[in-house]
JSON list of C-alpha atoms in Angstrom, two decimals:
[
{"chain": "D", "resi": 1, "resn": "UNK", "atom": "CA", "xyz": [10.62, 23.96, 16.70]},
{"chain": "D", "resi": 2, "resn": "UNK", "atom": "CA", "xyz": [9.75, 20.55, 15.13]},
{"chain": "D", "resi": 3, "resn": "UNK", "atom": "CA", "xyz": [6.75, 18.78, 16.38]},
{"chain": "D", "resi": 4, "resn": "UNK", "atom": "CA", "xyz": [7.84, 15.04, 17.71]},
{"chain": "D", "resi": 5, "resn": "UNK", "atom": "CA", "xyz": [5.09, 13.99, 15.24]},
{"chain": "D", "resi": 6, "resn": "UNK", "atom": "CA", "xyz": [6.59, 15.53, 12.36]},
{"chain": "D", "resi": 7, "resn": "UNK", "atom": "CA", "xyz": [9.62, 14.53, 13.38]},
{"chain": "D", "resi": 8, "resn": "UNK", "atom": "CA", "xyz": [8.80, 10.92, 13.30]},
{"chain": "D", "resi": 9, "resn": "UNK", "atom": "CA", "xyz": [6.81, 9.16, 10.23]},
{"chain": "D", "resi": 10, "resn": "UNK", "atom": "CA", "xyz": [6.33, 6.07, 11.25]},
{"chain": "D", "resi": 11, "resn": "UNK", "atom": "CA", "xyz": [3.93, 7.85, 14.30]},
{"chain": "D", "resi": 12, "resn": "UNK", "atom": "CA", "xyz": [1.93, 9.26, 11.29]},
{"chain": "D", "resi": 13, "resn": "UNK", "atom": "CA", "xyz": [1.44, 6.12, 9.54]},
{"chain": "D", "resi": 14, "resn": "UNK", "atom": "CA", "xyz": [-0.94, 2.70, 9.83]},
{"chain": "D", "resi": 15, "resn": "UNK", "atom": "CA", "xyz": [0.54, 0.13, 8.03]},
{"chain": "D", "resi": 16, "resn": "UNK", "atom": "CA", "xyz": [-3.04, -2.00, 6.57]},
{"chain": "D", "resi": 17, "resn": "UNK", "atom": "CA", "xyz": [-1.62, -5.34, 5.21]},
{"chain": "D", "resi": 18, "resn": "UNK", "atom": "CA", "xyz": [-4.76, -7.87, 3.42]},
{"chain": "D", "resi": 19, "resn": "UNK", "atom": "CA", "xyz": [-3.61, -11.49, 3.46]},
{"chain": "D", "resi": 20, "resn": "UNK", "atom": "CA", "xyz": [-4.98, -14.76, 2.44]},
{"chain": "D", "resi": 21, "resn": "UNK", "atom": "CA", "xyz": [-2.74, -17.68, 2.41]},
{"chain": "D", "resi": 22, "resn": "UNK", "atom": "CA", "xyz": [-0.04, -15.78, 2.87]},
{"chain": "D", "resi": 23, "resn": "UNK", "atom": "CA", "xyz": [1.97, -17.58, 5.69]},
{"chain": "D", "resi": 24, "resn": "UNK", "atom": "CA", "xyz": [5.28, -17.93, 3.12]},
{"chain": "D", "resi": 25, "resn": "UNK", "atom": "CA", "xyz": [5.84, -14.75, 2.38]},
{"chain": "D", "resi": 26, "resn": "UNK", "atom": "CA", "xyz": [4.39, -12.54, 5.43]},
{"chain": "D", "resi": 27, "resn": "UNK", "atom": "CA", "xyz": [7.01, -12.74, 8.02]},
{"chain": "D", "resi": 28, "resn": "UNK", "atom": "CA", "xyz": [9.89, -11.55, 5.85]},
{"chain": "D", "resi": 29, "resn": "UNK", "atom": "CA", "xyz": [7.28, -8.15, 4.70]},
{"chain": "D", "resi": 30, "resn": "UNK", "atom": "CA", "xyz": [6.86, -7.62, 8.35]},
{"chain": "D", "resi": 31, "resn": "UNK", "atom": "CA", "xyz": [10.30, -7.68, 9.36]},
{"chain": "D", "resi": 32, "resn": "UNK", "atom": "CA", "xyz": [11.08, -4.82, 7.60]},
{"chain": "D", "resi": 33, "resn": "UNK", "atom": "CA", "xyz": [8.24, -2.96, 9.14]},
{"chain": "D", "resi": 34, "resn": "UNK", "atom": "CA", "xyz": [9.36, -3.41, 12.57]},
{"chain": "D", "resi": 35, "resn": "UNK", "atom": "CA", "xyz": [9.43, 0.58, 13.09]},
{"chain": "D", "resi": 36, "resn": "UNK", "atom": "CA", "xyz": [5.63, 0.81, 13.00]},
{"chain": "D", "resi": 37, "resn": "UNK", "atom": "CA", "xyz": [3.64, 1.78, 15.46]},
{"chain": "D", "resi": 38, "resn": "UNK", "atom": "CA", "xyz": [0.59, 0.06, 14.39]},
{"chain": "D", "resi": 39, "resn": "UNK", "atom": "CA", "xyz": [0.01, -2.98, 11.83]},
{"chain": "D", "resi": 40, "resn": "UNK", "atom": "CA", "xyz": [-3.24, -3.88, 10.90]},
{"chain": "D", "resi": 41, "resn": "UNK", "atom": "CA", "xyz": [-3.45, -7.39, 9.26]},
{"chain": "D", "resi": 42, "resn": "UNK", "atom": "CA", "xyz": [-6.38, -8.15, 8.13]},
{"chain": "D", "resi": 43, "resn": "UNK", "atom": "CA", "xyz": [-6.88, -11.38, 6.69]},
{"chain": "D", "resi": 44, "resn": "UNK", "atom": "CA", "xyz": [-9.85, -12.68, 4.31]},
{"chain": "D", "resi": 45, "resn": "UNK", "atom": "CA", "xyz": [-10.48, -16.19, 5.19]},
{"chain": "D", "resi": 46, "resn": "UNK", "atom": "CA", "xyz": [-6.51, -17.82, 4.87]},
{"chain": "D", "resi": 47, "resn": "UNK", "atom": "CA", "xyz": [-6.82, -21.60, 5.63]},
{"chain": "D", "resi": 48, "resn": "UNK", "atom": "CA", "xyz": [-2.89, -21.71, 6.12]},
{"chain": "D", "resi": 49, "resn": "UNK", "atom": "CA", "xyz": [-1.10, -19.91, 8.98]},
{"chain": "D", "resi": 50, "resn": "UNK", "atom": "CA", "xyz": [-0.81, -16.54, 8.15]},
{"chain": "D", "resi": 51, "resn": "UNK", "atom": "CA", "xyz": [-2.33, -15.19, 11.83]},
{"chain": "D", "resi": 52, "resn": "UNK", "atom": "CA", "xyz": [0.14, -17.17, 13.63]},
{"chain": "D", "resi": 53, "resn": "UNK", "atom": "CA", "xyz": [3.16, -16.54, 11.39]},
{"chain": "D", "resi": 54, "resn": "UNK", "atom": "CA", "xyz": [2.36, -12.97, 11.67]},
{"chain": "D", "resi": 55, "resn": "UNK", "atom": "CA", "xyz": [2.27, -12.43, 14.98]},
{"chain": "D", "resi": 56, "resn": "UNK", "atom": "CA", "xyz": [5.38, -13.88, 15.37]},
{"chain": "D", "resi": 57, "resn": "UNK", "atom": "CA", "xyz": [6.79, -11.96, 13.31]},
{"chain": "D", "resi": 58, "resn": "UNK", "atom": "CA", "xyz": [5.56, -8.48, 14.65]},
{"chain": "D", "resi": 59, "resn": "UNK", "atom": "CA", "xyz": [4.69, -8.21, 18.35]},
{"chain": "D", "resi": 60, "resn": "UNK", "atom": "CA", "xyz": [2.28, -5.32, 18.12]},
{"chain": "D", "resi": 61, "resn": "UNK", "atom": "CA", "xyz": [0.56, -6.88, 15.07]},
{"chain": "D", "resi": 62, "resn": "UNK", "atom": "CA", "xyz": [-2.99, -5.84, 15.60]},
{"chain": "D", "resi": 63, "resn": "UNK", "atom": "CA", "xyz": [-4.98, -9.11, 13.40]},
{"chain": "D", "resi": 64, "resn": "UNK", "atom": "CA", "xyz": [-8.78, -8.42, 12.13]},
{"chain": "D", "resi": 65, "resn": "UNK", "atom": "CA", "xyz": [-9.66, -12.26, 10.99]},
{"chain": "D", "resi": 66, "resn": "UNK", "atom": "CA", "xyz": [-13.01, -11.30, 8.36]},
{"chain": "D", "resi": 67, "resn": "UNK", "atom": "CA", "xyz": [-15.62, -13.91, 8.42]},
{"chain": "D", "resi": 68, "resn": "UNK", "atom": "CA", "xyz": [-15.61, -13.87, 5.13]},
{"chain": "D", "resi": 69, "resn": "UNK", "atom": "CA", "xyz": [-13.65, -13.54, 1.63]},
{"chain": "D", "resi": 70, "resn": "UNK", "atom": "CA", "xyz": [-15.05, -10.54, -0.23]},
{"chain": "D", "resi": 71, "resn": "UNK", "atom": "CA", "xyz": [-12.15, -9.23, -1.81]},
{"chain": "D", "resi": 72, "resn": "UNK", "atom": "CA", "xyz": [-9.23, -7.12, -1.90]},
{"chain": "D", "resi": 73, "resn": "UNK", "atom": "CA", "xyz": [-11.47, -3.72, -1.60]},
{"chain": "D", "resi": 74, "resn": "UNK", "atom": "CA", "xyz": [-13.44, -4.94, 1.13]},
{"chain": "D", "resi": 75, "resn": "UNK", "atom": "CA", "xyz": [-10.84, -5.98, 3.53]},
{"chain": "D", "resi": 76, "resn": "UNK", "atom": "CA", "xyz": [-8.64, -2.74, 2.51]},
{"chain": "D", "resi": 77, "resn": "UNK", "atom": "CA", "xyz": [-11.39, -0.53, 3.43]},
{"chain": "D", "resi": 78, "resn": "UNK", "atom": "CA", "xyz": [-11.87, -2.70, 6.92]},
{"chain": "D", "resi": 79, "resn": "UNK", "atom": "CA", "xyz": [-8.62, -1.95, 7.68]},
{"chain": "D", "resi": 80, "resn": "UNK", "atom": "CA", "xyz": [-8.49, 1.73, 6.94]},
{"chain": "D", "resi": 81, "resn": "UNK", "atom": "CA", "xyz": [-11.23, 2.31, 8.82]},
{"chain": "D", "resi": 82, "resn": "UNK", "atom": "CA", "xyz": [-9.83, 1.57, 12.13]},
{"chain": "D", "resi": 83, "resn": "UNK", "atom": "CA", "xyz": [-6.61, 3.64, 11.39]},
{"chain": "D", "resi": 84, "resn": "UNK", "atom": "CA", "xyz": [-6.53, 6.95, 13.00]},
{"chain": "D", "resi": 85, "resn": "UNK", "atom": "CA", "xyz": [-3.75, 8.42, 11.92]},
{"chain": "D", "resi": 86, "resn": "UNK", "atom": "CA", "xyz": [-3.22, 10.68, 8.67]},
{"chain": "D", "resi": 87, "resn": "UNK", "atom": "CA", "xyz": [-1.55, 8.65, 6.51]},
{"chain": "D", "resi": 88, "resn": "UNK", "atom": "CA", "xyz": [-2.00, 4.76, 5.53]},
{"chain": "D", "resi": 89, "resn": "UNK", "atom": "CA", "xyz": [0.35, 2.33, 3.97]},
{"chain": "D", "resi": 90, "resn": "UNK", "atom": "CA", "xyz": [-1.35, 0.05, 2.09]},
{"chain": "D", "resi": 91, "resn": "UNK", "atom": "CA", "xyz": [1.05, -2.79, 1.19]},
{"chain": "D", "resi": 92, "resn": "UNK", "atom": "CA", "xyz": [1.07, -6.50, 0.59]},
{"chain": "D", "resi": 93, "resn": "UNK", "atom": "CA", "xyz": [2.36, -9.47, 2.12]},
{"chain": "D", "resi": 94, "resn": "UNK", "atom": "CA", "xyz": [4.40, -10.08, -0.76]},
{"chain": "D", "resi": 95, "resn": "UNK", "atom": "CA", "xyz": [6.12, -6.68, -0.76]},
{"chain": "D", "resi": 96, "resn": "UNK", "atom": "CA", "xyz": [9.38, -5.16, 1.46]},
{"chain": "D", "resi": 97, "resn": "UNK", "atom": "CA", "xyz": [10.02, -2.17, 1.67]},
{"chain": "D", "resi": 98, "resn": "UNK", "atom": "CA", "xyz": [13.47, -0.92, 1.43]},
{"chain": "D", "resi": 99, "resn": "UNK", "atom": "CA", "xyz": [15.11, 0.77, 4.11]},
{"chain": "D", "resi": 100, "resn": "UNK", "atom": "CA", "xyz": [14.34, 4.59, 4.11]},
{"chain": "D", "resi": 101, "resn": "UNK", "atom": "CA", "xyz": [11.30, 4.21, 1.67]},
{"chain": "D", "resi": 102, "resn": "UNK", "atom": "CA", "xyz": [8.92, 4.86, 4.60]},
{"chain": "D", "resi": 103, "resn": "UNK", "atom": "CA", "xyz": [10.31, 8.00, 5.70]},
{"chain": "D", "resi": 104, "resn": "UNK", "atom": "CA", "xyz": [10.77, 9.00, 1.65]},
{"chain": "D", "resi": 105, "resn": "UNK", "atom": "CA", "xyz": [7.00, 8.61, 0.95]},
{"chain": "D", "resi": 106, "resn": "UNK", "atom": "CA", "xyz": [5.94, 10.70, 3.85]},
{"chain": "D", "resi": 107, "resn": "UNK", "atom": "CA", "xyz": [8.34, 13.47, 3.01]},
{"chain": "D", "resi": 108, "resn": "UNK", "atom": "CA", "xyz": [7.10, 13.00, -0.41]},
{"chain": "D", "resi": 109, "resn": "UNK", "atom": "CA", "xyz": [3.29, 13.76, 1.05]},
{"chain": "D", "resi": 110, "resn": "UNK", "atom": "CA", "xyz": [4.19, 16.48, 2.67]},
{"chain": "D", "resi": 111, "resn": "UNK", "atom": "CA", "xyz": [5.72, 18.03, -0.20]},
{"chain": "D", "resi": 112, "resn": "UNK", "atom": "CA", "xyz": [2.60, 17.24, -2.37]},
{"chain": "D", "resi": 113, "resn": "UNK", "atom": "CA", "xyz": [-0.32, 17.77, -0.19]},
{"chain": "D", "resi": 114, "resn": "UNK", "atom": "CA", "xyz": [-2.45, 17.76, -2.88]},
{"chain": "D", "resi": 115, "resn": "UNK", "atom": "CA", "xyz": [-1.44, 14.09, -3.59]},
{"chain": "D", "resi": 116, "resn": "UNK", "atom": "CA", "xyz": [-3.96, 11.12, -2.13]},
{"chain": "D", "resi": 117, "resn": "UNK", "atom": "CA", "xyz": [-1.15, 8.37, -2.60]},
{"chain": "D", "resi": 118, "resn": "UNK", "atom": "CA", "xyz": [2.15, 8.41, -2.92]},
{"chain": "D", "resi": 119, "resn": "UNK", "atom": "CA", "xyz": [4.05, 4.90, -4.15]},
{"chain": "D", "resi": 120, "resn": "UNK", "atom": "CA", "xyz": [7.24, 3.73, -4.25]},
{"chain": "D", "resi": 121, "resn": "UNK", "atom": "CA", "xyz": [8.90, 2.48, -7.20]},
{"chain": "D", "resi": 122, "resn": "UNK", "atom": "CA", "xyz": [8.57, -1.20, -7.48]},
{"chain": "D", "resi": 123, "resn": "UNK", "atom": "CA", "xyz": [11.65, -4.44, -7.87]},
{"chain": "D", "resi": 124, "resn": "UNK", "atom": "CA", "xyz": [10.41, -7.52, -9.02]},
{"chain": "D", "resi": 125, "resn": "UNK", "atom": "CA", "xyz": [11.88, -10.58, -8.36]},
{"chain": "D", "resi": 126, "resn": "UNK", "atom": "CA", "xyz": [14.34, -10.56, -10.26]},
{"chain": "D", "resi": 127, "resn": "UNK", "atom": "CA", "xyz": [15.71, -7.27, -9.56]},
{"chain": "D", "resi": 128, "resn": "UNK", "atom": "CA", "xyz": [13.93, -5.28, -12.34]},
{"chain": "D", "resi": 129, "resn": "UNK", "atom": "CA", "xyz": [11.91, -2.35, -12.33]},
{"chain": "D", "resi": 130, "resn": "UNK", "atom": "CA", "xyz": [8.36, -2.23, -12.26]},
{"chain": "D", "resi": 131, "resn": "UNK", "atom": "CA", "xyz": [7.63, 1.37, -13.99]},
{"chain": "D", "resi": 132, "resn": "UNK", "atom": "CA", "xyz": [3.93, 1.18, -15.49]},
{"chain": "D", "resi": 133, "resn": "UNK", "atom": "CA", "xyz": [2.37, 4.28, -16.15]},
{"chain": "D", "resi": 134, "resn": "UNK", "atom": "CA", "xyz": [-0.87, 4.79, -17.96]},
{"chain": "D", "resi": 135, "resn": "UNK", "atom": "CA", "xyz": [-2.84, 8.40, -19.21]},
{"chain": "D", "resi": 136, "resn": "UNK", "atom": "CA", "xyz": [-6.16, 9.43, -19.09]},
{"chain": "D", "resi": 137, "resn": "UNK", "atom": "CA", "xyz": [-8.17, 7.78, -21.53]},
{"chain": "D", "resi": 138, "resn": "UNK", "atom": "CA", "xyz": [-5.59, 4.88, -22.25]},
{"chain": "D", "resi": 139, "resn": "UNK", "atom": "CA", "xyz": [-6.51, 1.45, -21.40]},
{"chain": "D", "resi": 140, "resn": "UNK", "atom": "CA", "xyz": [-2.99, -0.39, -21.04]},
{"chain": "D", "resi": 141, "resn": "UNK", "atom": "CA", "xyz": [0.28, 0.10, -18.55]},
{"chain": "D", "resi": 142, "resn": "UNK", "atom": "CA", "xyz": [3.37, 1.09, -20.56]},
{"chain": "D", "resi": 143, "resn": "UNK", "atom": "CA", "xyz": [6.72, 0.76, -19.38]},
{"chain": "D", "resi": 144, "resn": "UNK", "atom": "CA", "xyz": [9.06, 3.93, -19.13]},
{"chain": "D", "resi": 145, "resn": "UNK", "atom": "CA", "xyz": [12.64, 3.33, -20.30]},
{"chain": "D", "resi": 146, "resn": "UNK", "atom": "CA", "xyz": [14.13, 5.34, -17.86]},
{"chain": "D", "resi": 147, "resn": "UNK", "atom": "CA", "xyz": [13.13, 5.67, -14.44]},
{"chain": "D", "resi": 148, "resn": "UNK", "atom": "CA", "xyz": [13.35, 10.12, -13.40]},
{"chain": "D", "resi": 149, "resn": "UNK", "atom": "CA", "xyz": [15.53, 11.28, -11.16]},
{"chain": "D", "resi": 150, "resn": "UNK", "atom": "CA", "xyz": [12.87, 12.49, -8.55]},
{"chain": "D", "resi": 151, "resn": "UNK", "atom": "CA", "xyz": [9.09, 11.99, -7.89]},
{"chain": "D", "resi": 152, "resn": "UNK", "atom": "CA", "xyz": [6.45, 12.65, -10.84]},
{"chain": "D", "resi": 153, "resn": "UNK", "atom": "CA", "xyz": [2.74, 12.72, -10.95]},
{"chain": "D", "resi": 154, "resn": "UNK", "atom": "CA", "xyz": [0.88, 10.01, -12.48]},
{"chain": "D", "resi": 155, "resn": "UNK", "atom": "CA", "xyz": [-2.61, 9.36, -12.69]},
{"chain": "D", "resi": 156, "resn": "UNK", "atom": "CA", "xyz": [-1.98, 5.64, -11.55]},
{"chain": "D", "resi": 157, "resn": "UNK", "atom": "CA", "xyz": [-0.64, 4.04, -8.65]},
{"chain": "D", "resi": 158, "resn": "UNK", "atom": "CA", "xyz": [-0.05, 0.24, -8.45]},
{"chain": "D", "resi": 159, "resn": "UNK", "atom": "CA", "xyz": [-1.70, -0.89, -5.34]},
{"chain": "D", "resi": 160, "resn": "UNK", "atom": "CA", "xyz": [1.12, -3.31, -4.46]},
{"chain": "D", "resi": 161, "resn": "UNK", "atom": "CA", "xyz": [2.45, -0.17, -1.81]},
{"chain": "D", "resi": 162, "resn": "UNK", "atom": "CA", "xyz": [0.89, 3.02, -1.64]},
{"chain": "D", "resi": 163, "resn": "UNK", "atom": "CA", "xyz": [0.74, 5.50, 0.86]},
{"chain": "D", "resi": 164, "resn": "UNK", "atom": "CA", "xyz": [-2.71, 6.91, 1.10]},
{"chain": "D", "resi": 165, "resn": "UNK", "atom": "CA", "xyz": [-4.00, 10.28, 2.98]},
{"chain": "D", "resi": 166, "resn": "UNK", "atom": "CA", "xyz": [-6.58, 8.94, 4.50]},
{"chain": "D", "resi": 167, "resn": "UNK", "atom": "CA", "xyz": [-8.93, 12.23, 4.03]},
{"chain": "D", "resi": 168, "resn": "UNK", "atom": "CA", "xyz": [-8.72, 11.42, 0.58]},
{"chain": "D", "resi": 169, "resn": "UNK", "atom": "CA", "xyz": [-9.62, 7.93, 1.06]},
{"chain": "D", "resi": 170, "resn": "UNK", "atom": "CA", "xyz": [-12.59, 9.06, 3.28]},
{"chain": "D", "resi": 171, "resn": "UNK", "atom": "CA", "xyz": [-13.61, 11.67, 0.46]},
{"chain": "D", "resi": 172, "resn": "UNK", "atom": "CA", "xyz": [-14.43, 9.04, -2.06]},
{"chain": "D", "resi": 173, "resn": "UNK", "atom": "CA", "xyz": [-15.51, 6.45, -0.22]},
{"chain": "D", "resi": 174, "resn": "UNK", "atom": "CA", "xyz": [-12.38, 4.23, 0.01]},
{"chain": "D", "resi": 175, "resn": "UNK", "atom": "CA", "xyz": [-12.35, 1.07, -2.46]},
{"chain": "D", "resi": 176, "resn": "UNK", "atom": "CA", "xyz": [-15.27, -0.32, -4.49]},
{"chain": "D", "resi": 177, "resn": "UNK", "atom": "CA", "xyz": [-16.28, -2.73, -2.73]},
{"chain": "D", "resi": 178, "resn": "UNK", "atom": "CA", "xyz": [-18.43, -4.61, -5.78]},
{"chain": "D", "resi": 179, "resn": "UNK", "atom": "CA", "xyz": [-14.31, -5.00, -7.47]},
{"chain": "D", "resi": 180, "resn": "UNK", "atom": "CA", "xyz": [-13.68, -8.55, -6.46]},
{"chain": "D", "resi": 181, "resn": "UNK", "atom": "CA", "xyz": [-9.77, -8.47, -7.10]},
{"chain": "D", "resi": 182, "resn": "UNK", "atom": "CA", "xyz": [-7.66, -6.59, -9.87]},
{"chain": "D", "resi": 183, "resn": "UNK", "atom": "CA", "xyz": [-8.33, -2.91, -11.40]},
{"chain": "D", "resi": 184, "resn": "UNK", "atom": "CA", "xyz": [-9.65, -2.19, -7.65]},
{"chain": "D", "resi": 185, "resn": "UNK", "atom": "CA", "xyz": [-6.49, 0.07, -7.57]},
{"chain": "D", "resi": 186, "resn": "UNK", "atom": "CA", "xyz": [-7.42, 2.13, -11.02]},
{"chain": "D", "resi": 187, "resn": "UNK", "atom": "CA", "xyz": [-10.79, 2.42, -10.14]},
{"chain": "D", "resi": 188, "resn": "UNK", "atom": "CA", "xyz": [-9.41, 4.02, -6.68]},
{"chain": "D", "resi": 189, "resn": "UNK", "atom": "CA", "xyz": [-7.37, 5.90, -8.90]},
{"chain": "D", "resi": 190, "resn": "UNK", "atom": "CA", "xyz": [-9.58, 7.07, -11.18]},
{"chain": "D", "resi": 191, "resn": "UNK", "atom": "CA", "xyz": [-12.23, 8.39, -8.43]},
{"chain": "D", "resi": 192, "resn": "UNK", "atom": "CA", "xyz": [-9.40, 10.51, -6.85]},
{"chain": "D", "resi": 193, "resn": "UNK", "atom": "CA", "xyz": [-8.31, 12.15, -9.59]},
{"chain": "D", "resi": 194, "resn": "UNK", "atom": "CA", "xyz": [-11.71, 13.03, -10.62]},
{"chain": "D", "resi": 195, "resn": "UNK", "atom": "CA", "xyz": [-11.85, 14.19, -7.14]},
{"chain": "D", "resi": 196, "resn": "UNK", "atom": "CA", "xyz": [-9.30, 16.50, -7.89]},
{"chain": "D", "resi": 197, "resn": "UNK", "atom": "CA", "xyz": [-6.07, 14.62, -6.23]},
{"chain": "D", "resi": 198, "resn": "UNK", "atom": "CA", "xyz": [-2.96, 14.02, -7.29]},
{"chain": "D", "resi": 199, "resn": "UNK", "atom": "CA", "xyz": [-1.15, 10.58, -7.65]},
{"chain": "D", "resi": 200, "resn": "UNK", "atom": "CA", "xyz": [2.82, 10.45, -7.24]},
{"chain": "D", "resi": 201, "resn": "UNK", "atom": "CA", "xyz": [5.32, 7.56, -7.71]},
{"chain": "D", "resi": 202, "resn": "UNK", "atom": "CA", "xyz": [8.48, 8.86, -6.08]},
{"chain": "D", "resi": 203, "resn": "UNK", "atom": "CA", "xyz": [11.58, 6.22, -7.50]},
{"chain": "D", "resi": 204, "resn": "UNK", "atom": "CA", "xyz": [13.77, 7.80, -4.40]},
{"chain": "D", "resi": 205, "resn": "UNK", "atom": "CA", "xyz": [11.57, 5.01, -2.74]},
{"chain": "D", "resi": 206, "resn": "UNK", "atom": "CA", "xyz": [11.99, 1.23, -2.94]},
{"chain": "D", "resi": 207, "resn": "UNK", "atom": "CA", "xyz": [10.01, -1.91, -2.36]},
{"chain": "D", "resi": 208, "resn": "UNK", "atom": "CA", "xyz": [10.88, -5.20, -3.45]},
{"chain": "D", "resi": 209, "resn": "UNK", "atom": "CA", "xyz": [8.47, -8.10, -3.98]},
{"chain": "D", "resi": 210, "resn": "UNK", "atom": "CA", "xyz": [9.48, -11.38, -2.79]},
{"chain": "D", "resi": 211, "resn": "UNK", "atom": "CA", "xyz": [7.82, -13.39, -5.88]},
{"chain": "D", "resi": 212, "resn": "UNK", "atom": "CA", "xyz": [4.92, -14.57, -4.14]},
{"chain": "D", "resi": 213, "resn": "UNK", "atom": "CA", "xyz": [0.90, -13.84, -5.36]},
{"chain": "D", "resi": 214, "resn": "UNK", "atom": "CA", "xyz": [-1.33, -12.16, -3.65]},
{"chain": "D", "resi": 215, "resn": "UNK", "atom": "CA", "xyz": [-4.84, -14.20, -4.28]},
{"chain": "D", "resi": 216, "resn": "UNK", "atom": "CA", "xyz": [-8.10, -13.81, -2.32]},
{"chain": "D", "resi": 217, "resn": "UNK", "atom": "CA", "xyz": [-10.42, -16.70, -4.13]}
]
């Protein structure tokens, strides 16, 4: 007999949104989130209305207002630590995710529970994919032509949206911290792998960003 907690997997996830100035595109990310059972938003410093427009937008919104900006890694790893559950969903303001992607991801982890992240694949703004992959050793993203059928292992994860097991996360200490903004996901990456994880970007799963920037300086 299913578990209700297997049975549900939004009651296995904490969604961990960073913001800073984010108050234009925040609202319409959250909307589509409105099955979670717990959002943590926290945000580094925004002098705009992101709080306020957040809130709004999600009732149980749980807001963690830093006193100050030290970057993307920092705030993630504030976030993460006050989730309890097993999985995290990192994602950012700027991002939706498609309908079904949640539940996708999870079954994804489950399937792969060697895996520390699972990600969906990515639509840009104007409706095009967003299929970077890059190998041990290489020091560039390439695009694949053709997106698979199913979910494939990867050494690299955007950090756009990722679901993370949060043991993993634990294992290696969570972000760098001393990684201002940008290549804080590939050094994340990088440390898992080492670690002996898994990375997997399952296309079954969808998440469109809105065509807003996600800045924290």
């Amino acid at each position: 007999m299913q578990t209700p907690v297997a049975s549900d997997p939004w009651a296995r996830v904490t969604i961990v949104m960073v913001a800073y100035n984010s108050e234009a595109v925040v609202a319409d990310s959250l909307r589509e989130l409105a099955s979670a059972r717990r959002i943590l938003l926290v945000d580094s410093c925004s002098t705009d209305r992101t709080i306020e427009v957040a809130r709004a937008a999600h009732p149980r919104l749980e807001a963690v207002a830093l006193a100050e900006n030290r970057g993307y890694g920092t705030a993630a790893n504030r976030g993460i630590a006050l989730a309890d559950t097993e999985f995290v969903l990192a994602i950012n303001p700027d991002m939706r995710l498609a309908r079904g992607a949640l539940e996708e991801l999870v079954t994804a982890a489950d399937a792969n529970p060697s895996a520390a992240g699972i990600a969906p694949l990515l639509i840009n703004a104007s409706g095009q994919r967003e299929l970077d992959v890059m190998g041990p050793g290489e020091i560039s993203h390439a695009k694949l032509v053709e997106t698979p059928d199913g979910p494939f292992c990867t050494w690299f994860v955007t950090g756009a949206v990722v679901l993370w097991r949060r043991e993993a996360l634990d294992r290696v200490g969570g972000f760098d911290e001393g990684i201002f903004l940008y290549n804080e996901d590939a050094d994340l990456c990088l440390r898992l792998t080492r670690a002996g994880y898994c990375l997997v970007l399952d296309p079954v799963a969808r998440a469109h960003d809105a065509g807003g920037r996600q800045h924290h300086a």
